[in-house]
XYZ file of C-alpha atoms in Angstrom:
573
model
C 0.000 0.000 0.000
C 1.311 3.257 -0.714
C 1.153 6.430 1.163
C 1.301 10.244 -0.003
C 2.516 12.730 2.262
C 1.404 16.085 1.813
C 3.522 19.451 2.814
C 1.325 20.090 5.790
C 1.854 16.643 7.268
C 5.604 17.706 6.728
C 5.513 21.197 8.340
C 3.838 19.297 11.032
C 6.414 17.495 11.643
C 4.684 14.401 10.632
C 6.202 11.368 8.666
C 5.629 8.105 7.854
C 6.915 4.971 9.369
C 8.149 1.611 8.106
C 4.901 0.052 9.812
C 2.669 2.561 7.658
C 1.522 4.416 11.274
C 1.837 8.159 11.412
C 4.273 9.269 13.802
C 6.676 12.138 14.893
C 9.810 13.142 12.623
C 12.863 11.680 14.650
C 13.169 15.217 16.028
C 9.850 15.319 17.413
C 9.666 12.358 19.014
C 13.382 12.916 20.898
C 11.999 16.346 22.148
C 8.605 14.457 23.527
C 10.845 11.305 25.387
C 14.652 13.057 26.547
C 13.153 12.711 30.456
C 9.344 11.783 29.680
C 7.976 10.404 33.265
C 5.523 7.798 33.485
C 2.644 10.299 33.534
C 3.309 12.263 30.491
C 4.128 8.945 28.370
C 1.062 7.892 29.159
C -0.649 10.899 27.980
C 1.422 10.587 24.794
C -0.265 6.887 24.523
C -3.596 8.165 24.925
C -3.702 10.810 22.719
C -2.265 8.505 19.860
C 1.019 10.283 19.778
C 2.703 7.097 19.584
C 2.539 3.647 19.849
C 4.265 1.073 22.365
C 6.450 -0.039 19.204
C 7.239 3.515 18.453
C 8.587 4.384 21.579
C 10.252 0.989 22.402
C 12.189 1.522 19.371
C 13.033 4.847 20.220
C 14.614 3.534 23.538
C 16.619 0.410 21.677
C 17.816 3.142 19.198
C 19.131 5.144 22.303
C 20.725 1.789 23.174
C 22.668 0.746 19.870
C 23.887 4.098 19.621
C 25.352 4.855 22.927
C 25.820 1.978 24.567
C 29.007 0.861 23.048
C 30.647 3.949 24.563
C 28.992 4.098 28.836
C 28.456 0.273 28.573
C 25.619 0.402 31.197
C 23.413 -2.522 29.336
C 25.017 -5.643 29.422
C 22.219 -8.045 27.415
C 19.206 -6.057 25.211
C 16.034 -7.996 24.963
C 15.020 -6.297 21.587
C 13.006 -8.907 19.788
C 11.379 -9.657 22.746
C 11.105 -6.022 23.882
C 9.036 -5.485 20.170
C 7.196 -8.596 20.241
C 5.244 -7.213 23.472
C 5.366 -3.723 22.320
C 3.461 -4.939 19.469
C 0.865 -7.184 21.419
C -0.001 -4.506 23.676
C -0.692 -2.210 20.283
C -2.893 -4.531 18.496
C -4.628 -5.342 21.735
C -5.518 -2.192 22.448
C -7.971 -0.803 24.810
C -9.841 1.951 25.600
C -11.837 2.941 28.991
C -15.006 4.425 29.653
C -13.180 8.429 29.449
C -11.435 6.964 26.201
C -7.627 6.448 27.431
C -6.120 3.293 26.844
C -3.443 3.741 29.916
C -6.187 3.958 32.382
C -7.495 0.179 30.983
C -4.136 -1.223 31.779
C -1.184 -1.535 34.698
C 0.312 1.706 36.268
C 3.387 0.652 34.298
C 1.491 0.210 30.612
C 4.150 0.446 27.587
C 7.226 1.849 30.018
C 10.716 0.243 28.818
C 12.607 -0.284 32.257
C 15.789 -2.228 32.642
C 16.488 -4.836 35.243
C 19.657 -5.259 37.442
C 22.077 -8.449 35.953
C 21.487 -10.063 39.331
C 17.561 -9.989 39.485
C 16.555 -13.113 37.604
C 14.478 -12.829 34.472
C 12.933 -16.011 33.374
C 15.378 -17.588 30.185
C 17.890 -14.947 30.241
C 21.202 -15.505 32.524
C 21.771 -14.129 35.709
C 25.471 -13.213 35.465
C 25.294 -11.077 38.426
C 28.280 -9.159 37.005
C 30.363 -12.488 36.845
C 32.073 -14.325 34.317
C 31.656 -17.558 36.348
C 28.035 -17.631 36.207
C 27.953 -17.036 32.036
C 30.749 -20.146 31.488
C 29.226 -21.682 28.065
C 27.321 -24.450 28.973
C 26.850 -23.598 32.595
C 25.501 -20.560 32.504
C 23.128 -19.195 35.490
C 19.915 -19.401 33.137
C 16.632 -18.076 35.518
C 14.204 -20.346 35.569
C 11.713 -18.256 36.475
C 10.887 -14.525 36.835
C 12.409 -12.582 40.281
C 9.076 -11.458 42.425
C 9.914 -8.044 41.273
C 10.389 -8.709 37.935
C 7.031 -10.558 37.876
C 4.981 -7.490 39.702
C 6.700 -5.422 37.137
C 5.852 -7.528 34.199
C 2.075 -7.402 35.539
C 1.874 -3.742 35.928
C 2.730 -3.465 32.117
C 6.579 -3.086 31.880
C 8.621 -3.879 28.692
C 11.952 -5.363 29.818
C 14.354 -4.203 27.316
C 17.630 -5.157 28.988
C 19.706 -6.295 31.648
C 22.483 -3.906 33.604
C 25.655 -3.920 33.931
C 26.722 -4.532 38.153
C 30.246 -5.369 39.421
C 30.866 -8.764 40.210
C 28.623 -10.419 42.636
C 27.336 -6.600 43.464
C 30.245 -6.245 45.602
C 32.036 -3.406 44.847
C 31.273 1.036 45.071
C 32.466 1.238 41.144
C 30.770 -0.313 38.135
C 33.187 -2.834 36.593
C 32.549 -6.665 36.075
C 34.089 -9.544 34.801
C 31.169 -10.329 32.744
C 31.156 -7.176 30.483
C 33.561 -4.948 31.482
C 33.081 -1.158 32.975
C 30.354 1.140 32.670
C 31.005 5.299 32.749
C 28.380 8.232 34.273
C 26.675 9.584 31.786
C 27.569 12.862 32.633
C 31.443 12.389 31.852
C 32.017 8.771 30.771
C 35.853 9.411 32.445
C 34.411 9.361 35.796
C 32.134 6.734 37.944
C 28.793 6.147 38.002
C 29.242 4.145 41.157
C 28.408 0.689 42.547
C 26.894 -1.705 42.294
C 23.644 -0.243 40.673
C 25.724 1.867 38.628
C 24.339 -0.037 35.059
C 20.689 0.663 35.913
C 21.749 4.138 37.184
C 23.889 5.151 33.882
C 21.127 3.849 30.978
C 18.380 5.781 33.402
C 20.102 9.098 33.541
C 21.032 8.506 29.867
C 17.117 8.194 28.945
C 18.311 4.495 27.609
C 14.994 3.546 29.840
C 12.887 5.096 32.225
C 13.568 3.354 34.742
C 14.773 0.160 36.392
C 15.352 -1.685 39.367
C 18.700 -1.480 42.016
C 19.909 -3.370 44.412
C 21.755 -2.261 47.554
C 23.570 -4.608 50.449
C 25.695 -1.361 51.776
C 25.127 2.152 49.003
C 24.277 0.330 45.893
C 20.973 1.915 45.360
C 21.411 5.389 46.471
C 25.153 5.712 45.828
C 25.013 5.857 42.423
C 21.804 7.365 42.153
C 24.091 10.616 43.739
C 26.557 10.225 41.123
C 23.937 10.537 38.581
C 21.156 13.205 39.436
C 18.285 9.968 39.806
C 16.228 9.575 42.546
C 16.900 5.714 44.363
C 15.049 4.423 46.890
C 15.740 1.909 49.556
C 12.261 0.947 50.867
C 11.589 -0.816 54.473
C 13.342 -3.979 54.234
C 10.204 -6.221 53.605
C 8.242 -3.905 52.006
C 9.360 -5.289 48.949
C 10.611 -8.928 48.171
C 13.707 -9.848 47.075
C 13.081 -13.137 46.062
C 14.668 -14.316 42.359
C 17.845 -11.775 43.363
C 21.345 -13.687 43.680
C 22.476 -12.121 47.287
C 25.387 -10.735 48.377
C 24.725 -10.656 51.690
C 20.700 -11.380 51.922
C 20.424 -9.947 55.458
C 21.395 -6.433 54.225
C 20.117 -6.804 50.585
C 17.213 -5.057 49.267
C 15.644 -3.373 46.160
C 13.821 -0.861 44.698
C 13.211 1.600 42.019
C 15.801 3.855 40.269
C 14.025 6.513 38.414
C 14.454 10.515 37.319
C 11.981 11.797 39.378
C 9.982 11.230 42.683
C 6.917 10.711 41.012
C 7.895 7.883 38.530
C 9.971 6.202 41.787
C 6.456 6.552 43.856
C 4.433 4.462 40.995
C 7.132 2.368 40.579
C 7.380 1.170 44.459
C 3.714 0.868 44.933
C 3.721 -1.920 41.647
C 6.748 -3.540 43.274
C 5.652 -3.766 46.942
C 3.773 -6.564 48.192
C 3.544 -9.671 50.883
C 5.839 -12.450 49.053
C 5.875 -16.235 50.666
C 9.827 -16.434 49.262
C 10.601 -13.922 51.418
C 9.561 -14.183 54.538
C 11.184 -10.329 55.234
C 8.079 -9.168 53.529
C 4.884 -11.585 55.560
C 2.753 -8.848 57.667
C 4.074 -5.694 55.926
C 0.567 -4.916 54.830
C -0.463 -4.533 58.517
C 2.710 -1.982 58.889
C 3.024 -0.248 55.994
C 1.620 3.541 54.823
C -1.232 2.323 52.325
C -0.398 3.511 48.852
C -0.598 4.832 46.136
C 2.311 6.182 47.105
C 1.576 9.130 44.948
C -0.817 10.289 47.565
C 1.948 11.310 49.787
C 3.807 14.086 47.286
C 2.491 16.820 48.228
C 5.261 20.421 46.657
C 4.465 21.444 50.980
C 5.803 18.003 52.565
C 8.770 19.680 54.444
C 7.264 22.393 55.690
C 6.746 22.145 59.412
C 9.578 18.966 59.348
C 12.759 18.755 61.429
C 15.337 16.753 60.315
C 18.680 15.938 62.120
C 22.280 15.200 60.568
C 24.188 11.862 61.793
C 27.112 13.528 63.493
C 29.099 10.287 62.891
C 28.780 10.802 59.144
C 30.118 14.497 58.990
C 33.094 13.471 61.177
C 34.324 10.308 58.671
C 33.119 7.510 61.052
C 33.874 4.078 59.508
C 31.117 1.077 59.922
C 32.530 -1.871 58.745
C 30.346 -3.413 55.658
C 29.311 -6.753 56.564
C 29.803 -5.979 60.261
C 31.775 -7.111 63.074
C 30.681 -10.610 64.558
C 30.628 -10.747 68.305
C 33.245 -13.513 68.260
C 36.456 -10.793 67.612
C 37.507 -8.395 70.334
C 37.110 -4.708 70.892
C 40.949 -3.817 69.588
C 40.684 -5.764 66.559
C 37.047 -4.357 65.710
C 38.083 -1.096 66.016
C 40.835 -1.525 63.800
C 38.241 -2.518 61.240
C 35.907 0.307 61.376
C 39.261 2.671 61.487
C 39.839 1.146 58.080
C 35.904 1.499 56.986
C 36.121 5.345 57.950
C 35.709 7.701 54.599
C 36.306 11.430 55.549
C 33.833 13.564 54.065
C 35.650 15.565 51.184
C 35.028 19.274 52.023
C 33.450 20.023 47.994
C 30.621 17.275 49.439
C 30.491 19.120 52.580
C 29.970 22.433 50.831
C 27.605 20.903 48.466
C 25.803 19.710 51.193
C 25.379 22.805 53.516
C 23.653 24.298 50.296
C 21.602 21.617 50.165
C 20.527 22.161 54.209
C 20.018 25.622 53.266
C 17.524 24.714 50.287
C 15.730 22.606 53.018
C 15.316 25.417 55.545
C 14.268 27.689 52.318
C 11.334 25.221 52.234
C 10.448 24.842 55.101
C 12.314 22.436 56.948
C 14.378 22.558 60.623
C 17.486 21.051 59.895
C 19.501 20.339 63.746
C 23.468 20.008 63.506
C 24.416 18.787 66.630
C 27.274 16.061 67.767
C 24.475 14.620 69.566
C 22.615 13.356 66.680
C 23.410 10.141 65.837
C 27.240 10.067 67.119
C 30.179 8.129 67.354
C 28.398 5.832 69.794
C 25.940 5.014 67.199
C 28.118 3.809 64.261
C 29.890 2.018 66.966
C 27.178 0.034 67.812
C 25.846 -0.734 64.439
C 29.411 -1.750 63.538
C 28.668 -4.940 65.508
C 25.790 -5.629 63.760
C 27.384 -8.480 61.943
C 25.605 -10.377 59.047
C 28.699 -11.891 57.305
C 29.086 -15.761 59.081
C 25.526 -16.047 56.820
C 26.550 -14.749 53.705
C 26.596 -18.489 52.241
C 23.084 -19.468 53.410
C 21.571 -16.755 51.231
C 23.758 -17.921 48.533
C 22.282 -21.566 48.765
C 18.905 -20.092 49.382
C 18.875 -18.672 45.732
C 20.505 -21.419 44.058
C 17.984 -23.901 45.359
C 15.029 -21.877 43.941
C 16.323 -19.946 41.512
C 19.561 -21.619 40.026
C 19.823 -23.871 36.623
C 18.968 -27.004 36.285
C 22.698 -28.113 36.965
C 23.370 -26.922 40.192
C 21.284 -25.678 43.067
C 23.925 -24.985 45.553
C 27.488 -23.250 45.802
C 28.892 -26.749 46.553
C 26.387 -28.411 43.308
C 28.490 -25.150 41.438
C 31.782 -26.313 42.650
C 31.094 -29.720 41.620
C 30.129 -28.912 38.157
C 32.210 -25.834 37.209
C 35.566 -27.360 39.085
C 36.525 -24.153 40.915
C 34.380 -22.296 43.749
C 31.663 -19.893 43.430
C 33.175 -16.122 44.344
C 34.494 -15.919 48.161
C 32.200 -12.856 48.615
C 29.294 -14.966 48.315
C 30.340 -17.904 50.064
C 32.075 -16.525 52.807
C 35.303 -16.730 52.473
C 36.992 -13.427 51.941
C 40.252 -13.093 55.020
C 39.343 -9.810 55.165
C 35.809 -10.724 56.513
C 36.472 -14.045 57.602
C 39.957 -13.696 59.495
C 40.608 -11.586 62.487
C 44.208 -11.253 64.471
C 45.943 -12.499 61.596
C 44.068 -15.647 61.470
C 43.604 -16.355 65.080
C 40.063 -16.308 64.758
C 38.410 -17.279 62.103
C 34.512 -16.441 60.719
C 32.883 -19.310 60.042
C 29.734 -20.195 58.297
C 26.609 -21.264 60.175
C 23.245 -21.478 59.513
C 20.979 -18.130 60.756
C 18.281 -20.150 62.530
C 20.391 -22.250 64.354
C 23.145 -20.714 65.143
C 23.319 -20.010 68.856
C 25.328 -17.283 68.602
C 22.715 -15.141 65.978
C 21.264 -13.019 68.973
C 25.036 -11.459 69.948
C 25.731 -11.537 66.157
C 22.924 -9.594 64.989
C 19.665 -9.591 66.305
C 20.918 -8.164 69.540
C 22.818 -5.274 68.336
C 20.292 -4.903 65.652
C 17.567 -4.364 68.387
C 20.103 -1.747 70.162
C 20.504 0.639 67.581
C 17.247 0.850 65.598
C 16.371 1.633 69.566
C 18.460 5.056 69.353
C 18.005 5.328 66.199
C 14.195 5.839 67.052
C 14.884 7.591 70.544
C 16.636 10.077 68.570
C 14.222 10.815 66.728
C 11.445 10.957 69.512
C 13.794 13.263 71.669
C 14.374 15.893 68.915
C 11.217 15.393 67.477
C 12.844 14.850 64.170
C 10.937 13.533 60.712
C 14.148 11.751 59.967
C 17.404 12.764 59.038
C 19.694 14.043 55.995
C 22.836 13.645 54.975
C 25.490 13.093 52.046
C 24.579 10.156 50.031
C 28.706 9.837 49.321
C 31.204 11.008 50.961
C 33.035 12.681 48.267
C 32.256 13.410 44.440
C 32.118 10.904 41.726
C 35.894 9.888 40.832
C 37.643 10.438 37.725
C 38.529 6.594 36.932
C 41.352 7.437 34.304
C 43.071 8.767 37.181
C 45.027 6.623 40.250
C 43.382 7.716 43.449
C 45.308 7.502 46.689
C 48.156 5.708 44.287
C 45.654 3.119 42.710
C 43.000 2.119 40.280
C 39.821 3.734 41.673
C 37.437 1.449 43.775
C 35.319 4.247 44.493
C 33.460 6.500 45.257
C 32.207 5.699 48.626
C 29.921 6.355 51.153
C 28.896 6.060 55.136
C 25.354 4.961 54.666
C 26.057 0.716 55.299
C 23.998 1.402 58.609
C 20.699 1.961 56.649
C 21.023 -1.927 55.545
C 21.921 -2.620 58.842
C 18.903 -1.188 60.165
C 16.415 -1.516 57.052
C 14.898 1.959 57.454
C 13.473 3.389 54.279
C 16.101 5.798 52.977
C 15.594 8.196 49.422
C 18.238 10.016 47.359
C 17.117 12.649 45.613
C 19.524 14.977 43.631
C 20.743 17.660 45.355
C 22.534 19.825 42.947
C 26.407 19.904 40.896
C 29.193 20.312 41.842
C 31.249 22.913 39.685
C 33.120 20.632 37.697
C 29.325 19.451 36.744
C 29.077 16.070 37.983
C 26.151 15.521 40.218
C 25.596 15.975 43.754
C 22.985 13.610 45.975
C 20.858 14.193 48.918
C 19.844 11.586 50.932
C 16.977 10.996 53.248
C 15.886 8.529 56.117
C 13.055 7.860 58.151
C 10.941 5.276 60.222
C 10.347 2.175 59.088
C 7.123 1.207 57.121
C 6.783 5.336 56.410
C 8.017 5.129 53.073
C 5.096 7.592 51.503
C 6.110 10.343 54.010
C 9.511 9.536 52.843
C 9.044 10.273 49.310
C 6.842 13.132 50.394
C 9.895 14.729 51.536
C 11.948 13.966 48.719
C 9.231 15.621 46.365
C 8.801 18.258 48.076
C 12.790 18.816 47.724
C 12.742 18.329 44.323
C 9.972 20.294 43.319
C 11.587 23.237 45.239
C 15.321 23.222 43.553
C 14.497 21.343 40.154
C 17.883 20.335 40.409
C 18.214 17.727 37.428
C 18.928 18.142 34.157
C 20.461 15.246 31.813
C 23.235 14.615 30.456
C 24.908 15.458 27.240
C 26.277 12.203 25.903
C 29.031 11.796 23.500
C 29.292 9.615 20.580
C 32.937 7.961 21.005
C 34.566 6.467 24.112
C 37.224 8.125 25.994
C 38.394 4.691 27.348
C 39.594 1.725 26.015
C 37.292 -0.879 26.370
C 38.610 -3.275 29.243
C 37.245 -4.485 32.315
């Protein structure tokens, strides 16, 4: 069938497409997408501006272009991505006011990306490591992640899997499974760990959004680096079921997004009770009731007081992983001397103006030494979670492994050579103390007699001041850095070495599993991003993003980045 194209159709800006459907000239349809939230592309949908297809292929376009030069999309699901695209087209569907969107999920025709450790049914799960993608063995899901599931039902189109260091354990973004990924706003520097592929192809508008994980930073971290919003919800509010663990008693997830609002819908599709995570059984009964939407409100800080963790200002280390009750004071402390990241004094600066934005609004902020002090991160540095590390390990393999092995010991057998010592256990710097005097070993959570002075002791202890504190000031929650020092220039040695940064002092939010936000809080001058982070009580995770709204409705902070067409790096893991 032919088609004739007249010059007003062309002054529109109107052209034809391969499919024969009239859509927007390629200029068009990048001014109508470059940072569309869920809301607006929606209201593109429903007034026929373009189809799922269209704007699908407008993200795997983004993809193939600049993806060989930030490398934040390790595997692209494109035939599948268009295959559903094109379902949900033909299908259809209007409602009674005439909008298809409002017939369908909150997430209707919205390309997201998915973390390389949260399993996707047929695709491998390298979790960032080559040993998991060894032909013939690789670590093929055989099923969908919880999350993944919730966000396949809400209407997502998965169009790719993200680049994540190995095993998630690291604050940069390289893996042995595909190599390093840049920030989007200078590809030189780092987009941060281990969310950093999710974070990079979001800020990039190479998706909407996607999902993180964080054990320690690995949501909000690189959300800072990146001007995104990340949020760490209650631990249990959302399952984390289908996600290969690095440590699965600090591990969560949540959305990654460029804005509050499209982070809000997103949480309320992936929230729910779970019976393969047990974390998540009862949260109903303690959780704000959503939407979450119904919380951002441009007012939410006025009237708030918020306090700022003196321990965090003044470089206090807490050891990742913890400090099991087992090793003595001395040798304890000598850990969490070597955890300790001062807080650079451009992040400090960045930061005040980010306090003084918050009074602007309305907001008390309280600097005091009392606020959450030295005492604090030296309690929560005995919160120890690492003699466990392998049971979560086994725990995924058994449900969510290939059909070849189901255990790290099934993986040794087959493969020849260990699973990763992170995962397992087995690293001397977590499992040796007093130069191998004492030694870490594994046990089994539920049965180990020595889990209440391990963990759910300590655990009790501080979430206890960490709530007192806020009763006595009468705080909303508190604010801080989300790093503890800008985004690092990775072409450059830092402190006389390849970078493994940047880092932060937020581990004690896993610890914990208080709902925590990042929200971006301005640039520093070279123009790399600066992020804002905010806590508060558990199972108040709408008041949290109320806040965070509020914030960024206020400053309008973010704006994306301008991406370049050739690499500045050799490609190399």
């Amino acid at each position: 069938m032919a088609f004739r194209i007249g010059r007003g159709a062309l002054a529109a800006g109107l052209m034809v497409c391969s499919s024969g459907i009239w859509a927007q000239t390629p200029a068009a349809i990048d001014r109508d997408l470059i940072e569309v939230s869920i809301p607006r592309l929606h209201g593109l949908y429903d007034s026929h501006a373009y189809t799922i297809r269209q704007v699908v292929d407008w993200y795997l376009a983004r993809i193939a272009r600049y993806n060989p030069v930030y490398r934040p999309v390790e595997q692209v699901f494109a035939d599948e991505a268009r295959a559903l695209a094109d379902k949900e087209d033909a299908a259809g569907g209007e409602d009674a006011a005439g909008g298809p969107s409002a017939a369908h999920g909150p997430l209707w025709g919205v390309p997201i990306v998915i973390k390389a450790n949260t399993s996707i049914a047929g695709k491998v799960t390298t979790d960032g490591w080559d040993g998991y993608v060894i032909a013939g063995h690789e670590l093929v899901a055989p099923h969908d992640a919880t999350v993944v599931a919730r966000l396949r039902a809400a209407g997502a189109i998965i169009i790719g899997h993200t680049n994540m260091p190995d095993f998630a354990n690291a604050d940069t973004n390289r893996s042995s499974s595909f190599g390093r990924t840049g920030n989007a706003y200078d590809v030189r520097f780092s987009p941060g760990g281990s969310s950093g592929g999710t974070v990079t192809a979001v800020t990039a508008n190479l998706a909407l959004l996607g999902n993180g994980t964080d054990t320690g930073n690995s949501i909000r971290m690189p959300a800072a680096t990146s001007a995104l919003v990340g949020v760490f919800p209650t631990r249990g509010l959302v399952s984390i079921a289908g996600i290969a663990p690095l440590d699965w008693l600090l591990d969560n997830t949540g959305p990654i997004a460029r804005n509050v609002t499209d982070a809000a819908i997103a949480l309320g599709v992936m929230a729910g009770e779970d019976p393969l995570d047990p974390a998540t059984l009862g949260s109903a009964q303690k959780a704000q009731t959503g939407p979450y939407t119904r919380y951002l409100r441009a007012d939410a800080l006025k009237g708030k007081r918020f306090g700022v963790p003196a321990f965090i200002m003044q470089g206090i280390g807490i050891p990742f992983h913890g400090t099991p009750a087992i090793v003595p004071e001395g040798a304890a402390a000598k850990q969490a001397a070597n955890a300790a990241v001062a807080l650079d004094p451009r992040t400090r600066a960045a930061f005040m103006k980010a306090i003084d934005e918050l009074r602007a609004l309305g907001a008390t902020v309280v600097i005091d030494d009392g606020v959450l002090p030295a005492g604090f991160a030296h309690d929560a540095a005995r919160i120890a979670t690492y003699p466990y590390v392998r049971e979560g390990t086994d725990r995924f393999l058994a449900a969510f492994g290939p059909a070849h092995y189901h255990s790290s010991a099934d993986y040794e057998r087959v493969i020849g050579a260990p699973i990763g010592a992170a995962v397992i256990g087995t690293e001397p710097n977590n499992a040796e103390f007093l130069s191998g005097d004492i030694k870490i070993r594994q046990a089994i959570l539920e049965t180990d007699p020595d889990a209440e002075k391990n963990l759910f002791g300590p655990r009790r202890r501080v979430l206890q001041a960490y709530l007192e504190t806020m009763d006595r000031l009468h705080l909303d929650g508190y604010v801080y850095p989300a790093i503890q020092m800008p985004p690092v220039d990775e072409t450059m040695p830092q402190n006389g070495g390849l970078s493994d940064g940047p880092h932060s002092a937020t581990s004690w939010v896993n610890m914990l599993g208080v709902p925590a936000v990042v929200v971006p809080g301005g640039f520093y001058p070279g123009g790399l991003p600066f992020g804002l982070e905010i806590a508060g009580r558990p199972w108040h995770d709408g008041d949290l993003l109320g806040f965070a709204y509020a914030y960024e409705q206020g400053t309008r902070h973010r704006h994306p980045p301008v991406l370049v067409e050739q690499g500045l790096l050799p490609d190399a893991p």
